[in-house]
């Protein structure tokens, strides 16, 4: 099995730069964002509604604008929106640390969100185009760098926070500024296919073409559940830790984040190679989604309430098992999922397809979180917490069933196994 370094070296300089770029993007993002709410409510003294507004604007301006970002990438080329997104986030992060009035904070938050909408579809479309037939391997390695940034970002941010939140923002902004300069000098310009890049079709015509891609829309809907499940590392699992462990729940939650990222960093390449050797692309995605759903069964089988070391040990073991299985299943699914989007797009308007795909998944996460929260409250009131975990398990199995059905009808690829890249 190739090491990460050897795998990275096997790609072109542009692909390697995109991987390093994503690591730095996540490093800077996660060194700041986990601590933003505390800064807004504590140091700045904003009301809870104002904190929610600032954070909500960032999420909306990213999820709601992915389609715009993808369209820009397909029409103008991939390099420009990547650089523009990094430059915009440079200014947005700098403002978050140095302004203290609500309108400026909202503007900074909107800028950081739109920045992500600009560079995310462009990076993935560029990576897919540059990697060619090795897209699955490229996305697997890409995810290692992605998760590594998520793993180290909060730790770096916590160390800088000991000095000042402004230092956190300044360093994060400096990283994005450096990325902007690096990409300007070292990232080759790359456009979409000639049919995409010539701008002959209007934007609305391009959007109609993407929306008319029925297999792509069906696949996007089938994969919503996977994003809802992945997000439970931020929602249901922390709530379970708090409910079981009280004041120690926060420490456990931090440990769960680290464990999730560590599984992806350590196991991504091995899991991808292992899955490719045994199954076709649809088969691997189905099994990965099943694993993601079954990740919540240990919690469903854990006693609803208890005390003493034995209960705490069982609860911790169930939480750890859920995180490991969820991360492993996601590691199997992610590179094949990204490759499937390209295949369903037919290498046409790839960034726009990624943009719409991200928007659909973002809306799914929002609705899924509302449903999970409501079910959590209902289950807690009726002393039946297993209902929440059972519903999440069914979500994963339902997604697996939907992907299986699409594969059986030939909508997401042939059943032949994908050969292992050498």
Short mmCIF file of C-alpha atoms in Angstrom, two decimals:
data_model
loop_
_atom_site.label_atom_id
_atom_site.label_comp_id
_atom_site.label_asym_id
_atom_site.label_seq_id
_atom_site.Cartn_x
_atom_site.Cartn_y
_atom_site.Cartn_z
CA UNK A 1 0.00 0.00 0.00
CA UNK A 2 1.37 3.35 -0.99
CA UNK A 3 2.09 5.87 1.69
CA UNK A 4 0.43 9.26 1.54
CA UNK A 5 3.68 10.86 0.45
CA UNK A 6 4.19 8.38 -2.38
CA UNK A 7 0.57 8.68 -3.48
CA UNK A 8 0.79 12.47 -3.47
CA UNK A 9 4.01 12.44 -5.51
CA UNK A 10 2.37 10.24 -8.13
CA UNK A 11 0.06 13.09 -9.18
CA UNK A 12 0.83 16.18 -11.21
CA UNK A 13 2.13 19.34 -9.49
CA UNK A 14 -1.30 20.97 -9.89
CA UNK A 15 -3.04 18.13 -8.03
CA UNK A 16 -0.41 18.23 -5.30
CA UNK A 17 -0.90 21.96 -4.90
CA UNK A 18 -4.67 21.52 -4.65
CA UNK A 19 -4.20 18.98 -1.86
CA UNK A 20 -1.85 21.24 0.10
CA UNK A 21 -4.23 24.10 -0.59
CA UNK A 22 -7.15 22.19 0.95
CA UNK A 23 -5.11 21.26 4.01
CA UNK A 24 -4.25 24.91 4.59
CA UNK A 25 -7.85 26.03 3.94
CA UNK A 26 -9.17 23.65 6.60
CA UNK A 27 -6.32 24.44 8.97
CA UNK A 28 -7.13 28.15 8.86
CA UNK A 29 -10.90 27.65 8.91
CA UNK A 30 -10.97 25.28 11.88
CA UNK A 31 -8.44 27.24 13.91
CA UNK A 32 -10.99 30.09 13.96
CA UNK A 33 -14.58 28.94 13.50
CA UNK A 34 -14.92 26.66 16.58
CA UNK A 35 -14.10 29.65 18.81
CA UNK A 36 -16.02 32.37 16.98
CA UNK A 37 -19.29 31.97 18.87
CA UNK A 38 -17.54 32.23 22.24
CA UNK A 39 -15.73 35.39 21.06
CA UNK A 40 -18.95 36.99 19.83
CA UNK A 41 -20.91 36.21 22.99
CA UNK A 42 -18.08 36.67 25.47
CA UNK A 43 -15.59 39.33 24.45
CA UNK A 44 -18.02 41.31 22.29
CA UNK A 45 -21.08 40.67 24.44
CA UNK A 46 -23.48 40.05 21.58
CA UNK A 47 -26.92 38.66 22.33
CA UNK A 48 -27.60 35.05 21.45
CA UNK A 49 -29.78 36.05 18.48
CA UNK A 50 -26.95 38.17 17.09
CA UNK A 51 -24.46 35.33 17.45
CA UNK A 52 -26.90 33.05 15.64
CA UNK A 53 -27.32 35.65 12.91
CA UNK A 54 -23.57 35.97 12.28
CA UNK A 55 -23.08 32.20 12.16
CA UNK A 56 -26.23 31.63 10.14
CA UNK A 57 -25.27 34.21 7.52
CA UNK A 58 -21.96 32.42 6.97
CA UNK A 59 -23.67 29.09 6.45
CA UNK A 60 -26.38 30.50 4.19
CA UNK A 61 -23.98 32.52 2.07
CA UNK A 62 -21.94 29.37 1.44
CA UNK A 63 -24.62 26.72 0.99
CA UNK A 64 -26.94 29.03 -0.92
CA UNK A 65 -24.23 30.26 -3.30
CA UNK A 66 -22.51 27.00 -4.24
CA UNK A 67 -24.39 26.90 -7.54
CA UNK A 68 -23.18 30.43 -8.35
CA UNK A 69 -19.60 29.48 -7.49
CA UNK A 70 -19.73 26.37 -9.65
CA UNK A 71 -21.20 28.30 -12.55
CA UNK A 72 -18.45 30.92 -12.34
CA UNK A 73 -15.82 28.17 -12.38
CA UNK A 74 -17.27 26.52 -15.47
CA UNK A 75 -17.54 29.79 -17.37
CA UNK A 76 -14.33 31.55 -16.32
CA UNK A 77 -11.99 28.68 -15.51
CA UNK A 78 -11.07 27.08 -12.20
CA UNK A 79 -8.09 29.16 -11.08
CA UNK A 80 -9.85 32.53 -10.83
CA UNK A 81 -12.60 31.50 -8.37
CA UNK A 82 -10.10 29.54 -6.26
CA UNK A 83 -7.91 32.62 -5.90
CA UNK A 84 -10.89 34.95 -5.45
CA UNK A 85 -12.31 32.73 -2.72
CA UNK A 86 -9.03 32.65 -0.81
CA UNK A 87 -8.61 36.41 -1.18
CA UNK A 88 -12.18 37.04 -0.02
CA UNK A 89 -11.69 34.81 3.01
CA UNK A 90 -8.48 36.69 3.82
CA UNK A 91 -10.48 39.87 4.24
CA UNK A 92 -13.40 38.17 5.95
CA UNK A 93 -11.28 36.45 8.59
CA UNK A 94 -9.29 39.60 9.24
CA UNK A 95 -12.50 41.56 9.79
CA UNK A 96 -13.92 38.96 12.18
CA UNK A 97 -11.02 39.60 14.53
CA UNK A 98 -10.85 43.38 14.29
CA UNK A 99 -14.42 44.69 14.09
CA UNK A 100 -16.93 44.79 16.94
CA UNK A 101 -20.19 46.07 15.44
CA UNK A 102 -22.92 43.76 14.15
CA UNK A 103 -23.23 45.05 10.54
CA UNK A 104 -19.49 44.64 9.94
CA UNK A 105 -19.49 41.20 11.54
CA UNK A 106 -22.40 40.10 9.36
CA UNK A 107 -20.61 41.40 6.26
CA UNK A 108 -17.41 39.57 7.25
CA UNK A 109 -19.35 36.38 7.90
CA UNK A 110 -21.09 36.62 4.53
CA UNK A 111 -17.72 37.14 2.82
CA UNK A 112 -16.21 34.04 4.44
CA UNK A 113 -19.23 31.97 3.40
CA UNK A 114 -19.28 33.15 -0.21
CA UNK A 115 -15.55 32.52 -0.37
CA UNK A 116 -16.18 28.84 0.31
CA UNK A 117 -18.90 28.80 -2.35
CA UNK A 118 -16.34 30.15 -4.82
CA UNK A 119 -13.42 27.81 -4.27
CA UNK A 120 -15.07 24.53 -3.20
CA UNK A 121 -16.71 23.55 -6.52
CA UNK A 122 -13.75 24.91 -8.48
CA UNK A 123 -11.19 22.90 -6.49
CA UNK A 124 -13.12 19.66 -6.90
CA UNK A 125 -13.75 20.20 -10.59
CA UNK A 126 -10.08 21.09 -11.15
CA UNK A 127 -8.96 18.01 -9.21
CA UNK A 128 -11.29 15.75 -11.18
CA UNK A 129 -10.14 17.17 -14.52
CA UNK A 130 -6.43 17.05 -13.68
CA UNK A 131 -6.52 13.53 -12.17
CA UNK A 132 -8.32 12.02 -15.17
CA UNK A 133 -8.82 8.28 -14.79
CA UNK A 134 -7.29 8.41 -11.31
CA UNK A 135 -10.08 10.53 -9.86
CA UNK A 136 -10.93 8.08 -7.10
CA UNK A 137 -7.33 7.89 -5.90
CA UNK A 138 -7.02 11.67 -6.10
CA UNK A 139 -10.15 12.29 -4.06
CA UNK A 140 -9.03 9.71 -1.49
CA UNK A 141 -5.70 11.48 -0.97
CA UNK A 142 -7.48 14.84 -1.09
CA UNK A 143 -9.71 13.73 1.79
CA UNK A 144 -6.67 12.85 3.89
CA UNK A 145 -5.39 16.41 3.56
CA UNK A 146 -8.90 17.73 4.16
CA UNK A 147 -9.28 15.76 7.39
CA UNK A 148 -5.74 16.56 8.54
CA UNK A 149 -6.56 20.26 8.36
CA UNK A 150 -9.71 19.65 10.40
CA UNK A 151 -7.68 17.70 12.93
CA UNK A 152 -4.91 20.25 13.44
CA UNK A 153 -6.91 23.45 13.00
CA UNK A 154 -8.68 23.50 16.38
CA UNK A 155 -5.45 22.59 18.18
CA UNK A 156 -3.53 25.43 16.54
CA UNK A 157 -6.41 27.80 17.20
CA UNK A 158 -6.54 26.81 20.86
CA UNK A 159 -2.82 27.51 21.24
CA UNK A 160 -3.15 30.93 19.59
CA UNK A 161 -6.28 31.70 21.58
CA UNK A 162 -4.18 31.68 24.73
CA UNK A 163 -2.77 34.98 23.49
CA UNK A 164 -5.70 36.68 21.80
CA UNK A 165 -8.62 35.92 19.45
CA UNK A 166 -7.35 38.64 17.16
CA UNK A 167 -4.14 36.68 16.75
CA UNK A 168 -6.16 33.63 15.69
CA UNK A 169 -7.96 35.68 13.03
CA UNK A 170 -4.77 37.37 11.86
CA UNK A 171 -2.92 34.08 11.43
CA UNK A 172 -5.89 32.49 9.66
CA UNK A 173 -6.15 35.50 7.33
CA UNK A 174 -2.41 35.35 6.68
CA UNK A 175 -2.69 31.69 5.65
CA UNK A 176 -5.37 32.55 3.10
CA UNK A 177 -3.32 35.49 1.85
CA UNK A 178 -0.34 33.18 1.36
CA UNK A 179 -2.55 30.67 -0.47
CA UNK A 180 -3.76 33.41 -2.80
CA UNK A 181 -0.20 34.36 -3.69
CA UNK A 182 0.94 30.75 -4.01
CA UNK A 183 -1.88 29.85 -6.37
CA UNK A 184 -1.31 32.98 -8.41
CA UNK A 185 2.30 31.95 -8.98
CA UNK A 186 2.17 28.15 -9.06
CA UNK A 187 -1.32 26.92 -9.98
CA UNK A 188 -1.67 26.51 -13.76
CA UNK A 189 -4.75 28.08 -15.30
CA UNK A 190 -7.23 25.42 -16.30
CA UNK A 191 -10.58 25.83 -17.95
CA UNK A 192 -13.49 23.49 -18.19
CA UNK A 193 -14.22 21.70 -21.43
CA UNK A 194 -14.39 23.88 -24.51
CA UNK A 195 -18.17 23.57 -24.56
CA UNK A 196 -18.38 24.86 -20.98
CA UNK A 197 -15.78 27.57 -21.18
CA UNK A 198 -16.77 29.31 -24.38
CA UNK A 199 -19.76 30.88 -22.68
CA UNK A 200 -21.94 30.19 -25.70
CA UNK A 201 -24.85 29.09 -23.54
CA UNK A 202 -26.38 31.49 -21.08
CA UNK A 203 -26.25 30.82 -17.37
CA UNK A 204 -29.92 29.89 -17.20
CA UNK A 205 -29.46 27.47 -20.08
CA UNK A 206 -26.56 25.83 -18.24
CA UNK A 207 -28.61 25.56 -15.06
CA UNK A 208 -31.48 24.01 -16.98
CA UNK A 209 -29.07 21.45 -18.40
CA UNK A 210 -27.87 20.47 -14.91
CA UNK A 211 -31.38 20.37 -13.45
CA UNK A 212 -32.51 18.21 -16.39
CA UNK A 213 -29.85 15.62 -15.49
CA UNK A 214 -32.25 13.23 -13.79
CA UNK A 215 -29.72 10.54 -12.73
CA UNK A 216 -27.60 13.26 -11.12
CA UNK A 217 -30.58 14.69 -9.22
CA UNK A 218 -31.63 11.23 -8.05
CA UNK A 219 -28.11 10.50 -6.86
CA UNK A 220 -27.93 13.86 -5.07
CA UNK A 221 -31.14 13.02 -3.24
CA UNK A 222 -29.98 9.52 -2.41
CA UNK A 223 -26.79 10.86 -0.81
CA UNK A 224 -28.47 13.43 1.45
CA UNK A 225 -28.67 10.89 4.25
CA UNK A 226 -24.90 10.41 4.27
CA UNK A 227 -24.40 14.11 4.96
CA UNK A 228 -27.03 14.10 7.69
CA UNK A 229 -25.24 11.19 9.35
CA UNK A 230 -21.79 12.76 9.02
CA UNK A 231 -23.03 15.95 10.66
CA UNK A 232 -24.07 14.04 13.79
CA UNK A 233 -20.47 14.35 14.99
CA UNK A 234 -21.46 17.98 15.59
CA UNK A 235 -25.01 17.41 16.84
CA UNK A 236 -26.35 14.14 18.24
CA UNK A 237 -23.06 12.64 19.41
CA UNK A 238 -22.01 15.74 21.43
CA UNK A 239 -25.50 15.88 22.95
CA UNK A 240 -25.20 12.22 23.92
CA UNK A 241 -21.81 12.90 25.50
CA UNK A 242 -23.20 15.84 27.48
CA UNK A 243 -26.25 13.86 28.59
CA UNK A 244 -24.18 10.95 29.83
CA UNK A 245 -21.11 12.69 31.20
CA UNK A 246 -22.26 16.15 32.20
CA UNK A 247 -19.38 18.59 32.58
CA UNK A 248 -16.94 16.08 31.09
CA UNK A 249 -19.03 15.86 27.92
CA UNK A 250 -17.16 18.76 26.31
CA UNK A 251 -13.83 17.01 26.73
CA UNK A 252 -15.27 13.81 25.31
CA UNK A 253 -16.71 15.72 22.34
CA UNK A 254 -13.28 17.16 21.57
CA UNK A 255 -11.89 13.65 21.71
CA UNK A 256 -14.58 12.44 19.29
CA UNK A 257 -13.60 15.12 16.77
CA UNK A 258 -9.98 14.07 17.00
CA UNK A 259 -10.87 10.38 16.70
CA UNK A 260 -13.05 10.98 13.63
CA UNK A 261 -10.36 12.95 11.81
CA UNK A 262 -7.65 10.49 12.86
CA UNK A 263 -9.57 7.54 11.41
CA UNK A 264 -9.91 9.35 8.08
CA UNK A 265 -6.28 10.46 8.01
CA UNK A 266 -4.90 7.04 8.96
CA UNK A 267 -7.33 4.84 7.06
CA UNK A 268 -8.53 6.68 3.97
CA UNK A 269 -6.03 5.34 1.42
CA UNK A 270 -6.15 1.79 2.77
CA UNK A 271 -9.95 1.73 2.87
CA UNK A 272 -10.21 3.12 -0.65
CA UNK A 273 -7.78 0.56 -2.07
CA UNK A 274 -9.46 -2.26 -0.11
CA UNK A 275 -12.92 -1.31 -1.37
CA UNK A 276 -11.78 -0.94 -4.98
CA UNK A 277 -10.18 -4.38 -4.98
CA UNK A 278 -13.41 -6.06 -3.90
CA UNK A 279 -16.39 -4.12 -5.17
CA UNK A 280 -17.67 -1.98 -7.97
CA UNK A 281 -18.18 1.71 -7.32
CA UNK A 282 -21.93 1.38 -6.50
CA UNK A 283 -21.33 -1.69 -4.34
CA UNK A 284 -18.68 0.11 -2.32
CA UNK A 285 -20.91 3.14 -1.79
CA UNK A 286 -23.81 0.94 -0.68
CA UNK A 287 -21.63 -0.86 1.85
CA UNK A 288 -20.13 2.39 3.08
CA UNK A 289 -23.59 3.86 3.63
CA UNK A 290 -24.68 0.72 5.47
CA UNK A 291 -21.66 1.08 7.75
CA UNK A 292 -22.52 4.72 8.38
CA UNK A 293 -26.06 3.77 9.36
CA UNK A 294 -24.99 0.87 11.58
CA UNK A 295 -22.58 3.21 13.38
CA UNK A 296 -25.47 4.33 15.59
CA UNK A 297 -26.61 0.87 16.67
CA UNK A 298 -24.16 0.64 19.62
CA UNK A 299 -25.78 3.76 21.07
CA UNK A 300 -29.27 2.34 20.49
CA UNK A 301 -28.28 -0.74 22.48
CA UNK A 302 -26.68 1.24 25.32
CA UNK A 303 -28.78 1.62 28.50
CA UNK A 304 -30.69 4.89 28.43
CA UNK A 305 -29.54 5.95 31.87
CA UNK A 306 -27.14 4.79 34.51
CA UNK A 307 -24.41 5.69 36.92
CA UNK A 308 -21.02 4.45 37.94
CA UNK A 309 -17.83 3.54 36.10
CA UNK A 310 -19.39 0.63 34.23
CA UNK A 311 -22.11 2.76 32.64
CA UNK A 312 -19.67 5.50 31.72
CA UNK A 313 -17.33 2.95 30.15
CA UNK A 314 -20.14 1.47 28.08
CA UNK A 315 -21.29 4.92 26.95
CA UNK A 316 -17.77 5.97 26.00
CA UNK A 317 -17.22 2.72 24.11
CA UNK A 318 -20.50 3.18 22.22
CA UNK A 319 -19.62 6.76 21.30
CA UNK A 320 -16.15 5.77 20.14
CA UNK A 321 -17.52 2.85 18.10
CA UNK A 322 -20.06 5.15 16.47
CA UNK A 323 -17.41 7.70 15.50
CA UNK A 324 -14.98 5.09 14.15
CA UNK A 325 -17.59 3.27 12.06
CA UNK A 326 -19.08 6.54 10.81
CA UNK A 327 -15.67 7.87 9.77
CA UNK A 328 -14.67 4.58 8.13
CA UNK A 329 -17.91 4.36 6.17
CA UNK A 330 -17.55 7.97 5.06
CA UNK A 331 -13.97 7.31 3.98
CA UNK A 332 -15.18 4.51 1.71
CA UNK A 333 -18.02 6.59 0.27
CA UNK A 334 -16.42 10.01 -0.27
CA UNK A 335 -13.94 9.46 -3.16
CA UNK A 336 -16.36 7.22 -5.03
CA UNK A 337 -19.18 9.71 -4.48
CA UNK A 338 -17.09 12.56 -5.89
CA UNK A 339 -16.15 10.41 -8.88
CA UNK A 340 -19.80 9.52 -9.45
CA UNK A 341 -20.77 13.19 -9.69
CA UNK A 342 -18.21 13.66 -12.48
CA UNK A 343 -19.41 10.55 -14.27
CA UNK A 344 -23.06 11.61 -14.05
CA UNK A 345 -22.13 15.08 -15.31
CA UNK A 346 -20.53 13.44 -18.35
CA UNK A 347 -17.51 15.75 -17.87
CA UNK A 348 -19.81 18.66 -18.80
CA UNK A 349 -20.38 21.58 -16.38
CA UNK A 350 -18.65 19.62 -13.65
CA UNK A 351 -18.20 22.56 -11.28
CA UNK A 352 -21.85 23.55 -11.67
CA UNK A 353 -22.87 19.98 -10.87
CA UNK A 354 -20.68 20.06 -7.77
CA UNK A 355 -22.19 23.39 -6.81
CA UNK A 356 -25.76 22.12 -7.02
CA UNK A 357 -24.75 18.88 -5.30
CA UNK A 358 -23.30 20.85 -2.37
CA UNK A 359 -26.41 23.01 -2.17
CA UNK A 360 -28.69 19.96 -2.07
CA UNK A 361 -26.59 18.32 0.62
CA UNK A 362 -26.48 21.56 2.62
CA UNK A 363 -30.26 21.90 2.56
CA UNK A 364 -30.52 18.23 3.50
CA UNK A 365 -28.26 18.77 6.49
CA UNK A 366 -30.41 21.68 7.67
CA UNK A 367 -33.65 19.72 7.42
CA UNK A 368 -32.02 16.61 8.84
CA UNK A 369 -30.73 18.52 11.84
CA UNK A 370 -34.18 19.96 12.53
CA UNK A 371 -35.69 16.48 12.36
CA UNK A 372 -32.93 14.98 14.53
CA UNK A 373 -33.31 17.71 17.14
CA UNK A 374 -37.09 17.33 17.25
CA UNK A 375 -36.80 13.56 17.55
CA UNK A 376 -34.17 13.95 20.27
CA UNK A 377 -36.54 16.09 22.34
CA UNK A 378 -39.41 13.64 21.81
CA UNK A 379 -37.26 10.63 22.69
CA UNK A 380 -35.87 12.34 25.81
CA UNK A 381 -39.37 13.26 26.99
CA UNK A 382 -40.51 9.65 26.59
CA UNK A 383 -37.32 8.03 27.91
CA UNK A 384 -36.76 6.30 24.56
CA UNK A 385 -33.44 7.62 23.30
CA UNK A 386 -33.05 4.53 21.17
CA UNK A 387 -35.58 6.11 18.78
CA UNK A 388 -33.06 8.77 17.73
CA UNK A 389 -30.32 6.27 17.05
CA UNK A 390 -32.71 3.90 15.27
CA UNK A 391 -33.89 6.73 13.02
CA UNK A 392 -30.31 7.60 12.11
CA UNK A 393 -29.59 3.94 11.37
CA UNK A 394 -32.65 3.81 9.10
CA UNK A 395 -31.41 6.98 7.38
CA UNK A 396 -28.15 5.27 6.48
CA UNK A 397 -29.84 2.08 5.35
CA UNK A 398 -32.36 4.10 3.34
CA UNK A 399 -29.56 5.93 1.56
CA UNK A 400 -27.84 2.62 0.84
CA UNK A 401 -31.09 1.23 -0.56
CA UNK A 402 -31.57 4.28 -2.78
CA UNK A 403 -28.04 4.01 -4.21
CA UNK A 404 -28.53 0.27 -4.73
CA UNK A 405 -31.76 0.95 -6.62
CA UNK A 406 -30.03 3.53 -8.83
CA UNK A 407 -27.24 1.06 -9.55
CA UNK A 408 -29.69 -1.72 -10.41
CA UNK A 409 -31.38 0.52 -12.95
CA UNK A 410 -28.02 1.50 -14.47
CA UNK A 411 -28.19 5.15 -13.49
CA UNK A 412 -24.89 5.42 -11.62
CA UNK A 413 -22.43 3.25 -13.47
CA UNK A 414 -21.69 -0.22 -14.63
CA UNK A 415 -21.22 -3.03 -12.11
CA UNK A 416 -17.68 -3.91 -13.19
CA UNK A 417 -15.06 -3.40 -10.46
CA UNK A 418 -12.87 -0.33 -10.73
CA UNK A 419 -9.22 -1.38 -11.30
CA UNK A 420 -6.68 -0.45 -8.68
CA UNK A 421 -4.35 2.35 -9.79
CA UNK A 422 -0.65 1.52 -9.80
#
